[in-house]
Coordinates of C-alpha atoms and ligand atoms in Angstrom, one line a residue:
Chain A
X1 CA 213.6 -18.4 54.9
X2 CA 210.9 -20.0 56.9
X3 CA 208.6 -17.8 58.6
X4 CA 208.6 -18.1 62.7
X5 CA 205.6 -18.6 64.3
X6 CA 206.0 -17.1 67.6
X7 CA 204.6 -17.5 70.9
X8 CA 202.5 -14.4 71.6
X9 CA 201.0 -13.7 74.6
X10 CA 198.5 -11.0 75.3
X11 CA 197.1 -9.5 78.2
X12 CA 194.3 -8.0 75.8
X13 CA 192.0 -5.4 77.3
X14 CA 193.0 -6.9 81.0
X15 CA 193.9 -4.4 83.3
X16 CA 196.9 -4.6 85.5
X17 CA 195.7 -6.0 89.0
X18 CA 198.1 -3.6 91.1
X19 CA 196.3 -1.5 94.1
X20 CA 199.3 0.6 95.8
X21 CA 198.9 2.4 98.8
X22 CA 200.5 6.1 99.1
X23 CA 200.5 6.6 103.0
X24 CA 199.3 9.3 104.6
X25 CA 202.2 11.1 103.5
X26 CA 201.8 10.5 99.9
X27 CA 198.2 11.4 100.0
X28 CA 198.2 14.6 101.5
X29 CA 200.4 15.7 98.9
X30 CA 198.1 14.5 96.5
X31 CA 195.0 15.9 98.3
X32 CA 196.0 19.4 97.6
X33 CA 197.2 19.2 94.6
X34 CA 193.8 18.3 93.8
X35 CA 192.2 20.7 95.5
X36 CA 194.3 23.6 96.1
X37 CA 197.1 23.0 93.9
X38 CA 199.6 23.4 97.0
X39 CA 202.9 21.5 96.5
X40 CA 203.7 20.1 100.0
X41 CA 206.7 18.4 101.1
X42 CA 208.2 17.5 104.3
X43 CA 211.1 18.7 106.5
X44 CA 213.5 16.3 108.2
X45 CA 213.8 17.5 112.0
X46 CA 217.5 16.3 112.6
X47 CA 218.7 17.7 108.7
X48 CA 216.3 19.8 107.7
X49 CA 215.9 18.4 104.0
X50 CA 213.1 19.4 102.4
X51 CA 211.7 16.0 100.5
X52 CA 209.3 16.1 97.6
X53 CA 207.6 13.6 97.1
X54 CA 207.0 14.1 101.1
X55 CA 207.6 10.7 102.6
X56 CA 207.4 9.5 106.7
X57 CA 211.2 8.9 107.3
X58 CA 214.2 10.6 106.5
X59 CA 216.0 7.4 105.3
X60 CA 220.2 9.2 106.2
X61 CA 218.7 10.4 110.0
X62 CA 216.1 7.4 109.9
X63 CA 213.7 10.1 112.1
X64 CA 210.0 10.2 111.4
X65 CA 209.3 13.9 109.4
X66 CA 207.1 16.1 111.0
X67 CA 206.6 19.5 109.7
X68 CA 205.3 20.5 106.8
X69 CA 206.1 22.8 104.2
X70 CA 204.2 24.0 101.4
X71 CA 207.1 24.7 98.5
X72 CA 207.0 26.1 94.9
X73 CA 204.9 26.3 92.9
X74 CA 207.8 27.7 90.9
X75 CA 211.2 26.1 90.5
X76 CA 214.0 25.5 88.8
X77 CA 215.5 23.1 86.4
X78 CA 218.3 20.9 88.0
X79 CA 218.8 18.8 85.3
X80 CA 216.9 17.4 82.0
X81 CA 217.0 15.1 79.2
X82 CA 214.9 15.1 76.5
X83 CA 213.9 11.3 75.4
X84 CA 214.2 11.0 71.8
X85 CA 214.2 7.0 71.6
X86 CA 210.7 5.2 71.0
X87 CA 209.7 2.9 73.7
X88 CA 206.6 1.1 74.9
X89 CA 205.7 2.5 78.9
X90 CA 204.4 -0.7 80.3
X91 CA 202.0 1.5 82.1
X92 CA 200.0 2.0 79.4
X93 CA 200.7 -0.4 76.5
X94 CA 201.5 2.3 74.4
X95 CA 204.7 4.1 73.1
X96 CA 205.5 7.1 75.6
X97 CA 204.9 10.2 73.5
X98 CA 208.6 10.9 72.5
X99 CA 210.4 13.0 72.1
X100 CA 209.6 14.7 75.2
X101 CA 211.5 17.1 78.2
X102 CA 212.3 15.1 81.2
X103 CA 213.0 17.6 84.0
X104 CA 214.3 17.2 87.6
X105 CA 212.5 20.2 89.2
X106 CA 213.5 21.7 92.2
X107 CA 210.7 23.4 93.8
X108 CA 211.4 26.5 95.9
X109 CA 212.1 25.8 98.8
X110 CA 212.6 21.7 98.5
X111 CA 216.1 19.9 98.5
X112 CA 215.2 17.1 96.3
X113 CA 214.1 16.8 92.9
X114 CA 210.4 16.0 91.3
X115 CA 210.3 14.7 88.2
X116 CA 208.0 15.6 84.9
X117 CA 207.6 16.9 81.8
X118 CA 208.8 19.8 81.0
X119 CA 208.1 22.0 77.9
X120 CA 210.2 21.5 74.3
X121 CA 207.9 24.1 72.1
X122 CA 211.8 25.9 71.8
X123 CA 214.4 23.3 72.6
X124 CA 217.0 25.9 73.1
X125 CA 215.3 27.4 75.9
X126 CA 215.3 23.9 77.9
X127 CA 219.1 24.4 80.5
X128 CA 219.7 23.8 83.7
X129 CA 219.2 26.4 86.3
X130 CA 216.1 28.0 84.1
X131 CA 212.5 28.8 86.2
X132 CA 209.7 26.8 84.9
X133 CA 206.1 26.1 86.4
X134 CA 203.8 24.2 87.2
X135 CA 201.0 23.9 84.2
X136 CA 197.6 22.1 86.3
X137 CA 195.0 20.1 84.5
X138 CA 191.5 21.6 84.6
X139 CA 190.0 18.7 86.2
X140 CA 192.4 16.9 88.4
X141 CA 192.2 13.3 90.2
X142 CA 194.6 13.5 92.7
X143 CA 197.6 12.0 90.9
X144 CA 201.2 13.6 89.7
X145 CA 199.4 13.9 86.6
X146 CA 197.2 16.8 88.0
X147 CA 200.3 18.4 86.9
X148 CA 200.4 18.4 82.6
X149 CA 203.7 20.0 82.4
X150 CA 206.3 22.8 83.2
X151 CA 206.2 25.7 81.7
X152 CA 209.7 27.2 81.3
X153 CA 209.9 31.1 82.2
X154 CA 212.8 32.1 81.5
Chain B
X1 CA 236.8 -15.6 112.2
X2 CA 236.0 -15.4 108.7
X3 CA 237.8 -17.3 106.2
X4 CA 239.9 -15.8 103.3
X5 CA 238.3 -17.1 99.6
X6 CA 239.8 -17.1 96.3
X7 CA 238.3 -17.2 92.7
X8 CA 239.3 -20.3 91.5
X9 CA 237.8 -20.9 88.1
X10 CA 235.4 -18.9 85.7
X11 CA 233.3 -19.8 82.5
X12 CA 232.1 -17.3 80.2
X13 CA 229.0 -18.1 77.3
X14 CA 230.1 -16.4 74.0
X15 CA 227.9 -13.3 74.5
X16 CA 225.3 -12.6 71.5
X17 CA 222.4 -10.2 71.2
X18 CA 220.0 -12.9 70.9
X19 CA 220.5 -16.7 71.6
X20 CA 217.4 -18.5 70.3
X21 CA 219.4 -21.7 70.2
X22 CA 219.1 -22.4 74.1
X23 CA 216.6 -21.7 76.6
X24 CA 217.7 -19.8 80.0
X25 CA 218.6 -23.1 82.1
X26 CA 221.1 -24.3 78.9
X27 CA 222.3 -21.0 78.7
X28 CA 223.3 -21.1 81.9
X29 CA 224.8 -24.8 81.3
X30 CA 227.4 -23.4 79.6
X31 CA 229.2 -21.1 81.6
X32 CA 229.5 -23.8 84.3
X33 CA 230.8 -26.5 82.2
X34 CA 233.5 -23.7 81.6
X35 CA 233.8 -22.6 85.3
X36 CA 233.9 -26.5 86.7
X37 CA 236.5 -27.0 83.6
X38 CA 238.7 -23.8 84.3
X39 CA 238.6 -25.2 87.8
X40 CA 239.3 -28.8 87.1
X41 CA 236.3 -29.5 89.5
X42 CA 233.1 -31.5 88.8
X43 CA 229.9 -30.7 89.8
X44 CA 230.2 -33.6 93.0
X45 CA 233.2 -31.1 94.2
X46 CA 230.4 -28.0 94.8
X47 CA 229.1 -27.7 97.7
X48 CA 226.6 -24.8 97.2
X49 CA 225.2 -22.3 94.5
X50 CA 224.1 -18.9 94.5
X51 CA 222.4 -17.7 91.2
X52 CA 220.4 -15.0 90.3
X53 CA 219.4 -12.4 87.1
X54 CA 216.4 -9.8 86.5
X55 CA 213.4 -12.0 86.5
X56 CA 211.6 -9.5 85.2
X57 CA 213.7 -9.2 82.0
X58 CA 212.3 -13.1 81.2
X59 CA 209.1 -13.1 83.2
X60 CA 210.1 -15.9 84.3
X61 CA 210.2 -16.0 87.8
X62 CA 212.5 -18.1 90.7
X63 CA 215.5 -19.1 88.4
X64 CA 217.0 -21.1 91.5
X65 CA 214.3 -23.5 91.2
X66 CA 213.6 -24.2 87.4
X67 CA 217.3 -23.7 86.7
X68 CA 218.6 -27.2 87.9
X69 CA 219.1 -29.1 85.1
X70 CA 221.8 -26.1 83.8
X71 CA 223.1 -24.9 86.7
X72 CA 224.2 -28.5 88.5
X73 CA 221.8 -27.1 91.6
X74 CA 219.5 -30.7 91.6
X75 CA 219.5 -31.6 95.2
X76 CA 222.2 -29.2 96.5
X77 CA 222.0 -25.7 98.7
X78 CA 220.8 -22.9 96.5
X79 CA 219.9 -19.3 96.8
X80 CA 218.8 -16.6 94.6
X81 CA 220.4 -13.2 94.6
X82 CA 218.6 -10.1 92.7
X83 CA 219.1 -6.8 93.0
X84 CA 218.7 -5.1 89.8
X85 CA 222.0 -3.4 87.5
X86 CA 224.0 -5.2 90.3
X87 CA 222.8 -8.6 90.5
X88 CA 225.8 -9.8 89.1
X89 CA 228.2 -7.9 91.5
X90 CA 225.9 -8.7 94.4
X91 CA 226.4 -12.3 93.4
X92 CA 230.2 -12.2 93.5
X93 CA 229.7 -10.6 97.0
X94 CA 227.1 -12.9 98.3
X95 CA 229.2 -15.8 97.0
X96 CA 232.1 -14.2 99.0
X97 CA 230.0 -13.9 102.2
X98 CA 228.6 -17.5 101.9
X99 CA 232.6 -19.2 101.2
X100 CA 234.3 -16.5 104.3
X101 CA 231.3 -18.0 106.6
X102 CA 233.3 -21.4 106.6
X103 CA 230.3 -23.4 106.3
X104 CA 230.6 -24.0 102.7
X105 CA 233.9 -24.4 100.8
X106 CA 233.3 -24.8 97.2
X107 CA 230.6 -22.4 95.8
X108 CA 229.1 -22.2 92.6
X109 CA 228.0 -18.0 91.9
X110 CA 226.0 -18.2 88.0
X111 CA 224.5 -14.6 87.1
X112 CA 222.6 -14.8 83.5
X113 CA 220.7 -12.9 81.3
X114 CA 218.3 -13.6 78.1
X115 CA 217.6 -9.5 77.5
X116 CA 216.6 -10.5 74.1
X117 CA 213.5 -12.2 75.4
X118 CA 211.7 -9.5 76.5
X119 CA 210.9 -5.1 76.4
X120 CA 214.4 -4.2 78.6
X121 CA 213.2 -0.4 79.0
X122 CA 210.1 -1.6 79.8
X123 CA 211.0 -4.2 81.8
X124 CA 213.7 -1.9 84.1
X125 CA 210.4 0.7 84.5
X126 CA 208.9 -2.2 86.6
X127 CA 211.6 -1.5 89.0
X128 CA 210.6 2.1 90.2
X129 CA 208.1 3.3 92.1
X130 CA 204.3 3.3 90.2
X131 CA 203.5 6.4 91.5
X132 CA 205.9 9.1 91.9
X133 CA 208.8 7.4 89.0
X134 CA 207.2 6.2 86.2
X135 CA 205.4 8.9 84.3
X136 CA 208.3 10.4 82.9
X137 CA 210.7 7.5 83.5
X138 CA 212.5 6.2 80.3
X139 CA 214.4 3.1 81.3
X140 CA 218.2 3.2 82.4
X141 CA 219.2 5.7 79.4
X142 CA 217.2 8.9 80.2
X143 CA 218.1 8.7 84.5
X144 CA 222.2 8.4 83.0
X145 CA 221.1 10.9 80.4
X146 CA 219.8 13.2 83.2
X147 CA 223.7 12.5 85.3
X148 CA 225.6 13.1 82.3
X149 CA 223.7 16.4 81.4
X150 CA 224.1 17.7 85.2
X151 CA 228.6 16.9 85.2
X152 CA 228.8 18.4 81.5
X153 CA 226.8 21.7 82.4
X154 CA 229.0 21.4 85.6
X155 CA 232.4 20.8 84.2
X156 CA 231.8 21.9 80.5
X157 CA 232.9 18.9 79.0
X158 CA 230.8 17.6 75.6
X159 CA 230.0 14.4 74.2
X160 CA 233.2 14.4 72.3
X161 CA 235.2 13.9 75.4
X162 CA 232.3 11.0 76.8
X163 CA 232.3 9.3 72.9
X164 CA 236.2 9.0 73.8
X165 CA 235.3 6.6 76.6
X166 CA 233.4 4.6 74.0
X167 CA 236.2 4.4 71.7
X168 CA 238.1 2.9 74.3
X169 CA 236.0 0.3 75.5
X170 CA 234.9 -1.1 72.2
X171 CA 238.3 -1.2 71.1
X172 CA 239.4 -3.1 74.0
X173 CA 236.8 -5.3 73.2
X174 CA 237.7 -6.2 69.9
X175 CA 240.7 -8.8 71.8
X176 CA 237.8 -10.6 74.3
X177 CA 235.8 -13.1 71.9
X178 CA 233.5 -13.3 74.6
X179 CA 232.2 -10.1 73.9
X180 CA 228.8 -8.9 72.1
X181 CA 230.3 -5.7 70.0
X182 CA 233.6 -6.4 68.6
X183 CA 234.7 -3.8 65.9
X184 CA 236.2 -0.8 66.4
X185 CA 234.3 2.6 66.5
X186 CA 235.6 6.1 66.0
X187 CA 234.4 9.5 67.7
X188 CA 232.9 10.5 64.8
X189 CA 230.9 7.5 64.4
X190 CA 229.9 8.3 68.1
X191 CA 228.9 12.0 67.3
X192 CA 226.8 10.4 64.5
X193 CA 224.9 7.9 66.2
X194 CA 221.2 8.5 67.0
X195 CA 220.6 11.0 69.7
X196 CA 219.0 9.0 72.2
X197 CA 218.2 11.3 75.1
X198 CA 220.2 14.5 75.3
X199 CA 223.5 14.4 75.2
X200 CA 223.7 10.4 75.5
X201 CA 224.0 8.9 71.6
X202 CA 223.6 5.1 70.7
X203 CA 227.3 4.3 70.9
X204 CA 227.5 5.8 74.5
X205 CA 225.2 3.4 76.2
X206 CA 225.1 -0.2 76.8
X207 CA 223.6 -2.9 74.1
X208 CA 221.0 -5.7 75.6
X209 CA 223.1 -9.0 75.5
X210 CA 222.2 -12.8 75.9
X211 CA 224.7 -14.2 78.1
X212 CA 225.8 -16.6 81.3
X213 CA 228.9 -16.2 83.7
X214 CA 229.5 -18.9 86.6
X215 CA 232.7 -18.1 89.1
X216 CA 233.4 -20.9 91.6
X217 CA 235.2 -19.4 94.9
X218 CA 236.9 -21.5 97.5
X219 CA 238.0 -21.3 100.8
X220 CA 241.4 -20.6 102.1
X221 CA 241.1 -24.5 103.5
X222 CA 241.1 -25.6 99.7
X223 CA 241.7 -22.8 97.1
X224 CA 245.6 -23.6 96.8
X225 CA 245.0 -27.3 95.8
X226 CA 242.0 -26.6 93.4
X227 CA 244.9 -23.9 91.9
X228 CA 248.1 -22.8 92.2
X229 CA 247.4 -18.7 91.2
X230 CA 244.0 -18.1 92.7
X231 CA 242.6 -14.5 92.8
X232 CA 241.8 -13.5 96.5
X233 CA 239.4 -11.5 97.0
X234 CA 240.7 -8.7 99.8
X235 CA 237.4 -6.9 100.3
X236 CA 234.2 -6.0 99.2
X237 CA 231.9 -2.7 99.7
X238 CA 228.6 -1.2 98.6
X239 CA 226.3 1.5 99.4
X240 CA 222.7 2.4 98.6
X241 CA 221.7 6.1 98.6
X242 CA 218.2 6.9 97.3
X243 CA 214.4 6.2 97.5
X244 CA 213.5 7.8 94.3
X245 CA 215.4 9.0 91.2
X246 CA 214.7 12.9 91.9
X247 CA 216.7 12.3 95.4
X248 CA 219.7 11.6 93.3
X249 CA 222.6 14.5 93.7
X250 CA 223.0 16.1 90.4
X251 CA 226.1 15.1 88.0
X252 CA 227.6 12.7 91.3
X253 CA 227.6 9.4 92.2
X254 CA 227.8 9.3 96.6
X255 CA 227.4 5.6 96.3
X256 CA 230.3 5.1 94.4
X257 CA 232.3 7.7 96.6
X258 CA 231.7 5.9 99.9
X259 CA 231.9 2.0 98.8
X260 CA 235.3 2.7 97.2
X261 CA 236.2 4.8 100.2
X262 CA 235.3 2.4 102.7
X263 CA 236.9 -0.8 100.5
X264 CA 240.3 1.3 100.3
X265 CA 240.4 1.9 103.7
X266 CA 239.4 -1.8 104.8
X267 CA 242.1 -3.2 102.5
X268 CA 245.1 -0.4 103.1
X269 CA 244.5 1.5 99.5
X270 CA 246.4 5.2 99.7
X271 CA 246.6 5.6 96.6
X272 CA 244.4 3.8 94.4
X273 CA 245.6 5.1 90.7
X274 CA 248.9 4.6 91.2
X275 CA 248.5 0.8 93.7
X276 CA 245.5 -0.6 91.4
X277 CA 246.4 -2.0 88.4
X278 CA 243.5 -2.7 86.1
X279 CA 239.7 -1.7 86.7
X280 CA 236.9 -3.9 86.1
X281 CA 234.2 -0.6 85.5
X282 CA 230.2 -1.3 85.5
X283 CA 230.0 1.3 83.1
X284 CA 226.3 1.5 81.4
X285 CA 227.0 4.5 79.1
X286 CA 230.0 6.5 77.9
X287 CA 229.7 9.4 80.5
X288 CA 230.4 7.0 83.9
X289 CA 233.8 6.7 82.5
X290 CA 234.4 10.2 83.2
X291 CA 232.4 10.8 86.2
X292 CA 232.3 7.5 88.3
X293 CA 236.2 7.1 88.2
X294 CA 236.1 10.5 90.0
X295 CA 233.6 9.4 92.7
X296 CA 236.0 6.5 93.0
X297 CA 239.2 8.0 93.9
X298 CA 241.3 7.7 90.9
X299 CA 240.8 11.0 90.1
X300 CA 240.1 14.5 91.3
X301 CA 236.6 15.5 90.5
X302 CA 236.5 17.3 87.0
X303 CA 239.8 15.9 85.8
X304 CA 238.3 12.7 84.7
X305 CA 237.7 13.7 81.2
X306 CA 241.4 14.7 80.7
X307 CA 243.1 11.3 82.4
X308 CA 240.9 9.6 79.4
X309 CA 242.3 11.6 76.7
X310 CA 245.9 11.3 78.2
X311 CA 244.8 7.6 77.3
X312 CA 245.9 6.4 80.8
X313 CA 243.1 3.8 80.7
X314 CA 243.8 2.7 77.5
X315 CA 245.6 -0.7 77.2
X316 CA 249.4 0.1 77.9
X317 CA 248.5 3.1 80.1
X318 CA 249.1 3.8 83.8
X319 CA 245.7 1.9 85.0
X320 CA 244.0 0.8 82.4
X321 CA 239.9 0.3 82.6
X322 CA 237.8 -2.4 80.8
X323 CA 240.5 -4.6 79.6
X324 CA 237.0 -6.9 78.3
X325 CA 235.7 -3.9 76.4
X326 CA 233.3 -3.7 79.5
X327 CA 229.5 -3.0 79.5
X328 CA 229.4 -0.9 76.3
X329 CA 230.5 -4.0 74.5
X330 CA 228.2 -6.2 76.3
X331 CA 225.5 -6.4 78.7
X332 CA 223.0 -9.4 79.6
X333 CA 222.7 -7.3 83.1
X334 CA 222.0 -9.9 85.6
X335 CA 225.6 -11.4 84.0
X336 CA 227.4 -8.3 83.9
X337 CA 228.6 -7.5 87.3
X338 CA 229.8 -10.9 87.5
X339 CA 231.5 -11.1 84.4
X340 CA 233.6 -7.7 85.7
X341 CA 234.4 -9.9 88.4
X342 CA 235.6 -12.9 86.0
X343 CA 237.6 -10.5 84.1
X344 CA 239.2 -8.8 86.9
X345 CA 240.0 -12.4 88.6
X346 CA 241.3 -13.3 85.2
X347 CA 243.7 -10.6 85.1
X348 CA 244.9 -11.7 88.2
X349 CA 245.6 -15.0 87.3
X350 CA 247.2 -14.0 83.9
X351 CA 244.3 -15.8 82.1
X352 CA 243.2 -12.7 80.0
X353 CA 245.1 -13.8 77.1
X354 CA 244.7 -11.2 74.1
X355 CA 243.1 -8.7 76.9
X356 CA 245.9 -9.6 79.5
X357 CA 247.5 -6.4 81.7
X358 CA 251.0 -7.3 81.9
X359 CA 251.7 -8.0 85.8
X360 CA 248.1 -7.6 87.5
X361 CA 248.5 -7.7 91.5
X362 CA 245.5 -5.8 92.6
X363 CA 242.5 -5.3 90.2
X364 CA 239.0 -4.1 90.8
X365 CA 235.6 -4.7 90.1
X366 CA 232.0 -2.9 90.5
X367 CA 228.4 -2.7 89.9
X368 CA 225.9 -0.1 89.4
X369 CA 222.2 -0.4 89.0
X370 CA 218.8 1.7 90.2
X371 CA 219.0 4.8 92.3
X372 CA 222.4 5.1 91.6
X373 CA 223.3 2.6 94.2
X374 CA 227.2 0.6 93.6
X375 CA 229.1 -2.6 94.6
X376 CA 233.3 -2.5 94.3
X377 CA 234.9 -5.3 94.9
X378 CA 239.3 -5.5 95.3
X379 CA 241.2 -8.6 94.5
X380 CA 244.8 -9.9 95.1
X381 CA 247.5 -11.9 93.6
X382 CA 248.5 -12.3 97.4
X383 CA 246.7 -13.9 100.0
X384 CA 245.4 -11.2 102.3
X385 CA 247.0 -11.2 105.6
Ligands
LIG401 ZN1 217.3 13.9 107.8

């Protein structure tokens, strides 16, 4: 057979020209977990939900959140999956480190779930409902990856 | 007043992992030759179009426009519809909305998909937030992973009982030739297949499909003349829950729960297992057959599992789902939803030939995608009052 000569097109060394905004909301949560490492999230004043990440409207009430609550730093696992299959995050270019714990963490005292990496030294240790924690970067930057990993507890 | 519509014709591609020998505007060429033929129509007799697909599977953006040589749309009224894993179902109900305004009476609804022409896993992480999503996001298969972990710890079911869906589907499949996968599997070969991302194995999930599906819908004014057995569709429902994945509630699927609650109640539905005849199921891994049919009314939660091994939903059973061999068989995603309309209208109109229900009066479709959000759609033999 022939060999195909295929199109290829590269972005090279190019960086992606995305510049998100947070809010004001999404920063202060970043803020101190920078400098404090404080997990805050934001209560809903007609349900009381507790949302992490903290965001400016309750989306079922559609009310503007106003107090906040500092939660964790411990939690619990709601549910996990560990990603075995190779793929390439479009973030980076590069395949995501697999395989690795993907945890929905439910901070003490927060209703919904964050999401990160959670620990696989001992798979068997990884269930729902066990206590993990937050492991923090030495130097952070004020991004969810100020946070390296969970640490399981239990 | 709205007017009633009716599916009137369909076209399906032959689906195929990769289809190098056409480019996206004559893929989409041949599903609506097979539409306008099922139809008897030509393209003079359309009066609109509404197309759509993941442009970020291609990278090819604004498929209304550069789409017009295949889709029939040159000088004619078109708009795109996207909206993610649904953009096929929100096609069939944005095609619906367009024909009940009155204002058009013969329009053309062409979802398509070339997943072979791009990174799918990457290309769904686009979808989700940069910031608070995507460091630990895996595509599609880890979020379903992450659902189907939550209902087993929940219900203590295994991936024995999910790989049973799988079996089902891909042998239904193996009687629709317009399907991707079409040989039988067992639950062993299930169990075997490469752990993907806990507990969900290769054969549980969906493959990445090249494909086109165009459904023309008419208006109560005309459908009877274009044909005699036209599938009317009785209602339509969907429901969008979440911001971000870690909102989702753990092992359940609200969306689902309130569409189909709201569609049964808009179109008199007591008792949906025992009125609806044959399910259409967006179905992206093996573990939705168990939970999702719950969330839907068919079944009390946690009893799913056993109403698929009492093979209920097998062909010959009380209700029985995917007919086509359904998503697990074959996916090009901004296709699929529509296709689970095609199939469903099909069975209606006792078109399904080797897949055929025997005696189909009500049949449904839906669509999943994202944040766990779902479309449901409920069609007739009968005209709805
Ligand atoms: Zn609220």
């Amino acid at each position: 057979m022939a060999e195909i000569e295929r199109l290829v097109i590269h972005s090279g060394e190019g960086g992606q020209p995305f510049n998100y905004a947070v809010g004001l909301h999404g920063s202060k949560f970043l803020t101190e977990l920078r400098d404090n490492k404080r997990l805050m999230g934001i209560r809903c004043p007609a349900c009381g939900k507790v949302y992490i990440p903290p965001r400016r409207v309750c989306g079922a009430c559609f009310v503007e959140n106003t107090e906040w609550v500092e939660v964790g730093p411990k939690g619990v696992i709601g549910t996990y999956t560990i990603v075995r299959y190779a793929f390439i995050d479009p973030e980076t270019g590069h395949q995501k480190p697999v395989p690795y714990g993907y945890g929905f963490i439910r901070f003490d005292g927060a209703d919904t779930y964050f999401q990160h990496f959670v620990e696989i030294t001992d798979e068997s240790r990884l269930k729902i409902g066990v206590r993990v924690e937050p492991v923090f970067a030495e130097e952070r930057k004020g991004t969810i990856r100020d946070i390296l990993y969970f640490k399981i507890l239990d | 007043m709205a007017k009633r519509v009716a599916v009137v014709g369909t076209g399906q591609t032959f689906h195929k992992s990769h289809r190098p020998d056409v480019n996206g505007q004559e893929l989409i060429n041949e599903a609506v030759q097979r539409a306008l033929e099922d139809a008897d129509l030509t393209l003079k007799d359309i009066d609109a179009i509404v197309i759509g697909n993941m442009d970020h599977f291609e990278g090819i953006n604004y498929v209304d426009c550069w789409s017009v040589d295949g889709s029939g749309g040159t000088m004619k009224p078109i708009i795109k519809l996207t909206t993610g894993g649904t953009t096929g179902s929100t096609l069939a109900i944005g095609g619906y909305h367009i024909t009940a305004s009155g204002l058009f009476d013969k329009v053309l609804v062409i979802g398509w998909e070339k997943n072979s022409e791009s990174d799918t896993t990457g290309a769904i992480t686009t979808a989700f937030d940069p910031v608070w999503d995507r460091l630990v996001f895996a595509g599609a298969i880890a979020a379903l992973a992450a659902e189907g972990m939550a209902y087993m710890t929940e219900f203590g079911i295994t991936d024995r009982d999910a790989a049973r869906v799988s079996v089902r589907d891909r042998k239904h499949a193996c009687n629709n030739p317009h399907a991707q996968l079409r040989k039988e599997i067992t639950i062993e070969d299930v169990l075997a297949s490469p752990m993907l991302s806990d507990p969900v194995h290769l054969l549980d999930v969906c493959p990445r499909t090249d494909g086109a599906c165009a459904v023309i819908m008419a208006s109560e004014d005309v459908a009877e003349k274009i044909c005699p057995n036209p599938a009317w569709i009785w209602g339509t429902a969907n429901r969008h829950t979440y911001t971000y994945v870690g909102d989702f509630k753990l092992g359940e699927i609200d969306s689902m729960k309130y569409a189909a609650a709201e569609l049964w109640k808009k179109c008199g539905i007591r008792e949906p297992r025992k009125e609806i005849d044959v399910i259409e199921l967006y179905q992206p891994y093996s573990f939705a057959g168990i939970i999702w049919i719950e969330a839907m009314g068919i079944i009390p939660r946690g009893k799913g599992s056993e109403y698929i091994w009492s093979g209920a939903t097998d062909m010959g059973g009380e209700l029985p789902i995917n007919p086509s061999g359904g998503v697990i068989a074959c996916n090009p995603i901004g296709a699929t939803g529509l296709i689970r309309c095609a199939e469903a209208c099909g069975q209606i109109r006792g078109k399904a030939d080797q897949r055929q229900v025997p005696d189909v009066k009500l049949a449904v479709s839906t669509g999943f995608g994202g944040c766990y959000w779902t479309d449901i759609l409920l069609y007739g033999k009968k005209k709805p009052s």
